[in-house]
Rosetta silent file (secondary structure, phi, psi, omega in degrees, C-alpha in Angstrom):
SEQUENCE: XXXXXXXXXXXXXXXXXXXXXXXXXXXXXXXXXXXXXXXXXXXXXXXXXXXXXXXXXXXXXXXXXXXXXXXXXXXXXXXXXXXXXXXXXXXXXXXXXXXXXXXXXXXXXXXXXXXXXX
SCORE:     score description
SCORE:     0.000 S_00000001
   1 L     0.000  114.137  175.598   18.619   -9.295    3.089 S_00000001
   2 L   -68.711  161.947  173.023   14.432   -9.156    3.511 S_00000001
   3 E  -158.574  164.494  169.694   12.279   -6.006    2.092 S_00000001
   4 E  -114.586  146.634  163.604    8.922   -4.719    2.118 S_00000001
   5 E  -142.691  164.993  166.252    7.922   -3.570   -1.114 S_00000001
   6 L  -109.719 -162.245  178.780    4.272   -2.341   -2.883 S_00000001
   7 L   166.770  122.076  175.416    2.668   -2.038   -6.105 S_00000001
   8 E  -129.056  141.534  147.096   -0.847   -0.826   -7.056 S_00000001
   9 E  -103.241  129.256  177.865   -2.917   -1.179   -9.950 S_00000001
  10 E   -84.755  100.862  156.596   -5.848    0.585  -11.095 S_00000001
  11 L   -65.718  -33.013  157.825   -8.091   -1.759  -12.330 S_00000001
  12 L   -45.395  -48.077  162.379  -10.859    0.604  -13.542 S_00000001
  13 L   -68.731  -24.342 -162.357   -8.234    2.156  -16.039 S_00000001
  14 L    53.598   82.698 -176.309   -6.093   -1.044  -16.424 S_00000001
  15 E  -170.221  162.824 -177.151   -2.955    0.775  -15.720 S_00000001
  16 E   -72.724  141.529 -174.840   -0.178    1.262  -12.826 S_00000001
  17 L   -79.644   49.884  174.703   -1.961    3.549  -10.135 S_00000001
  18 L   -33.464  125.553  172.725    0.852    6.229  -10.622 S_00000001
  19 L    99.594  -32.032  157.001    0.617    9.112   -8.120 S_00000001
  20 L   -43.198  137.797 -169.770   -0.970    7.385   -5.438 S_00000001
  21 E  -106.200  125.257  156.757   -0.288    8.405   -1.846 S_00000001
  22 E  -127.990  153.136  173.422    0.632    5.311    0.694 S_00000001
  23 E  -141.835  131.612 -179.287    1.845    5.534    4.138 S_00000001
  24 E   -81.025  138.580  165.361    3.624    2.695    6.195 S_00000001
  25 E  -125.077  151.430  160.359    2.573    2.544   10.067 S_00000001
  26 E  -114.250  145.890 -169.125    3.884    0.011   12.684 S_00000001
  27 E  -111.405  157.384  159.061    1.650   -1.334   14.919 S_00000001
  28 L   -61.829  165.125 -173.817    2.146   -1.592   18.321 S_00000001
  29 L   -77.390  -20.997 -168.096    1.252   -4.534   20.409 S_00000001
  30 L  -109.024   11.934  176.398   -1.542   -2.371   22.092 S_00000001
  31 L    79.775    0.596  173.682   -2.697   -1.055   18.517 S_00000001
  32 L   -78.771  155.163 -160.843   -1.052    2.285   18.261 S_00000001
  33 E  -122.469  115.390  177.640    0.121    2.669   14.860 S_00000001
  34 E  -118.292  137.318 -173.031    3.412    5.039   14.564 S_00000001
  35 E   -65.314  129.458  166.418    3.860    6.391   11.245 S_00000001
  36 E   -89.644  -23.939 -175.202    6.987    5.119    9.595 S_00000001
  37 E  -165.701  125.299  177.663    7.331    6.270    6.110 S_00000001
  38 E  -105.156  121.402  179.419    5.015    8.408    3.531 S_00000001
  39 E  -106.762  145.199  122.422    5.332    7.684   -0.113 S_00000001
  40 E   -66.237  124.148  177.449    3.984    8.615   -4.007 S_00000001
  41 L   -60.923  146.731 -173.432    3.792    5.933   -6.056 S_00000001
  42 L   -88.225  173.935 -176.008    6.347    6.395   -9.418 S_00000001
  43 L   -53.492  -18.998  168.804    4.843    5.912  -12.816 S_00000001
  44 L   -84.092   -8.805 -144.676    4.802    2.161  -12.553 S_00000001
  45 L    29.724   51.064 -167.100    2.822    2.404   -9.528 S_00000001
  46 L  -110.922 -179.672  156.786    5.668    1.066   -7.328 S_00000001
  47 L  -101.948  175.673 -167.516    7.662    2.918   -4.753 S_00000001
  48 L   -96.214   -0.798  171.097   11.060    3.849   -6.082 S_00000001
  49 L  -151.316 -158.306  173.458   12.738    1.841   -3.871 S_00000001
  50 L  -107.145  160.830 -160.455   11.557   -0.669   -0.678 S_00000001
  51 L   -69.780  -14.968 -168.648    9.587    0.261    1.844 S_00000001
  52 E  -162.111  150.604 -179.950   11.841   -1.407    4.711 S_00000001
  53 E  -178.510  143.685  178.318   15.001   -3.337    3.995 S_00000001
  54 H    53.230 -128.327  177.202   17.788   -4.731    6.079 S_00000001
  55 H   -51.662  -46.468 -167.054   17.861   -3.817    9.828 S_00000001
  56 H   -52.845  -24.407 -160.221   14.883   -1.617    9.171 S_00000001
  57 L   -84.220   76.685 -177.391   12.872   -4.800    8.375 S_00000001
  58 L  -116.670  167.381 -175.287   11.654   -6.078   11.650 S_00000001
  59 L   -60.822  145.471  172.268    9.491   -8.686   12.855 S_00000001
  60 E   137.641 -162.471 -141.358    5.854   -7.408   13.583 S_00000001
  61 E  -129.766  129.832  158.761    2.779   -5.804   12.682 S_00000001
  62 E  -160.741  168.377 -162.554    2.173   -3.161   10.124 S_00000001
  63 E  -129.823  138.344  179.018   -0.468   -1.145    7.878 S_00000001
  64 E  -124.598  134.241  155.622    0.093    0.275    4.715 S_00000001
  65 E  -132.509  135.548 -151.739   -2.453    2.582    3.848 S_00000001
  66 E  -109.454  129.205 -176.102   -3.459    3.597    0.240 S_00000001
  67 L   -90.641   80.322  176.927   -4.966    6.957   -0.614 S_00000001
  68 H   -68.398  -36.367  166.969   -7.650    5.300   -3.229 S_00000001
  69 H   -65.261  -81.670  179.632  -10.086    8.034   -3.373 S_00000001
  70 H   -10.060  -62.810 -178.654   -7.537   10.869   -3.656 S_00000001
  71 H   -43.045  -43.886 -174.616   -6.082    8.860   -6.669 S_00000001
  72 H   -81.523  -33.161  168.070   -9.516    8.377   -8.516 S_00000001
  73 H   -64.442  -52.087  171.070  -10.212   12.349   -8.016 S_00000001
  74 H   -42.918  -54.867 -176.272   -6.822   13.574   -9.147 S_00000001
  75 L   -70.461    2.729 -174.916   -7.631   11.346  -12.121 S_00000001
  76 L    66.542   34.216  165.329  -11.282   12.622  -12.772 S_00000001
  77 L   -92.484  142.114  162.889  -13.072    9.516  -12.191 S_00000001
  78 L   -28.434   91.155 -163.923  -16.377   10.089  -11.422 S_00000001
  79 L  -120.024  154.388  177.421  -17.140    9.268   -7.272 S_00000001
  80 L   -63.415  179.421  160.824  -20.071    9.322   -4.827 S_00000001
  81 L  -110.281   78.094   12.282  -20.228   11.872   -2.167 S_00000001
  82 L   -76.252  141.116  157.276  -18.812   10.446    0.108 S_00000001
  83 L   -27.873  150.532  172.198  -16.467    7.935   -1.982 S_00000001
  84 L   -75.337  -72.260  174.311  -17.541    4.174   -1.380 S_00000001
  85 L  -107.167  133.204  150.324  -13.784    3.851   -0.589 S_00000001
  86 L  -108.910 -109.203 -168.800  -11.515    6.219    0.626 S_00000001
  87 L   -91.902  134.231  178.781   -8.391    5.166    2.022 S_00000001
  88 E  -120.213  133.451 -151.991   -7.795    1.630    2.490 S_00000001
  89 E   -99.971  130.279  174.154   -5.861    0.300    5.284 S_00000001
  90 E  -131.473  113.751  167.358   -4.065   -3.218    4.942 S_00000001
  91 E   -91.081  128.759 -157.468   -2.797   -4.792    8.042 S_00000001
  92 E  -150.758  149.575 -176.140   -0.256   -7.510    7.732 S_00000001
  93 E  -107.999  147.651  142.087    2.385   -9.249    9.734 S_00000001
  94 E  -103.945  116.005  175.139    6.184   -9.989    9.363 S_00000001
  95 L   -64.367  -60.397 -179.462    7.831  -13.067   10.421 S_00000001
  96 L  -115.837  117.095 -159.432   10.783  -13.384    8.782 S_00000001
  97 L   -82.044   -3.168  171.162   13.007  -10.442    8.352 S_00000001
  98 L   -86.909  -16.767 -174.324   15.210  -12.404    5.792 S_00000001
  99 L   -94.689  155.345  168.158   12.265  -12.842    3.334 S_00000001
 100 E   -72.779  129.323  173.107   10.705  -10.307    0.387 S_00000001
 101 E  -118.364  101.778  179.624    7.602   -9.214    1.851 S_00000001
 102 E  -106.249  119.124 -152.010    5.580   -7.916   -1.532 S_00000001
 103 E   -98.390   81.574 -177.515    1.911   -6.111   -0.371 S_00000001
 104 E   -84.757  152.131  155.778    0.499   -5.073   -4.361 S_00000001
 105 E  -107.844  126.286  167.545   -3.046   -3.695   -4.389 S_00000001
 106 E  -104.562  113.964  171.693   -5.640   -3.828   -7.231 S_00000001
 107 E  -127.808  171.598  178.982   -8.099   -1.124   -6.758 S_00000001
 108 E  -150.074 -179.503  171.487  -10.607    0.540   -8.514 S_00000001
 109 L   -96.695   43.215  128.646  -13.341    3.096   -6.430 S_00000001
 110 L  -165.076   50.421 -171.212  -15.066    0.361   -5.713 S_00000001
 111 E  -164.951  163.530  156.491  -13.247   -2.652   -5.030 S_00000001
 112 E  -170.991  166.524 -177.475   -9.918   -3.794   -3.954 S_00000001
 113 E  -162.812  156.003 -177.537   -8.004   -6.868   -3.336 S_00000001
 114 E  -132.195 -177.362  176.062   -4.453   -7.921   -1.911 S_00000001
 115 E   170.993  135.040 -170.225   -2.250  -10.712   -1.786 S_00000001
 116 E   -63.140  109.004 -172.334    1.318  -11.500   -0.595 S_00000001
 117 E  -101.018 -165.544 -165.561    3.194  -11.443   -3.993 S_00000001
 118 L  -124.931    0.000    0.000    6.948  -12.189   -4.724 S_00000001
């Protein structure tokens, strides 16, 4: 059974990004984004369960939006005004609905990277 998961690591402090807000959108062919789910990451910087799984996981384009600056502000991390990174949107596609799509984010107030994990 396929599923979509995420995980965020705070590379500035060397820890999971506990408490970061994340929103998942489905992207239509015309570019319109439909909000599917909003979550707050747990103590391990993960969602408590899959963002999508089973029949809810459909082939198509999706966007995860990570509230990076709000997370670092809540930690008391000094940021510029406005912050260098506000929200980080990641657009990706799901082709195989039987596969596990893991979309991790490594983030600091000044940089981020992602990859398809397992």
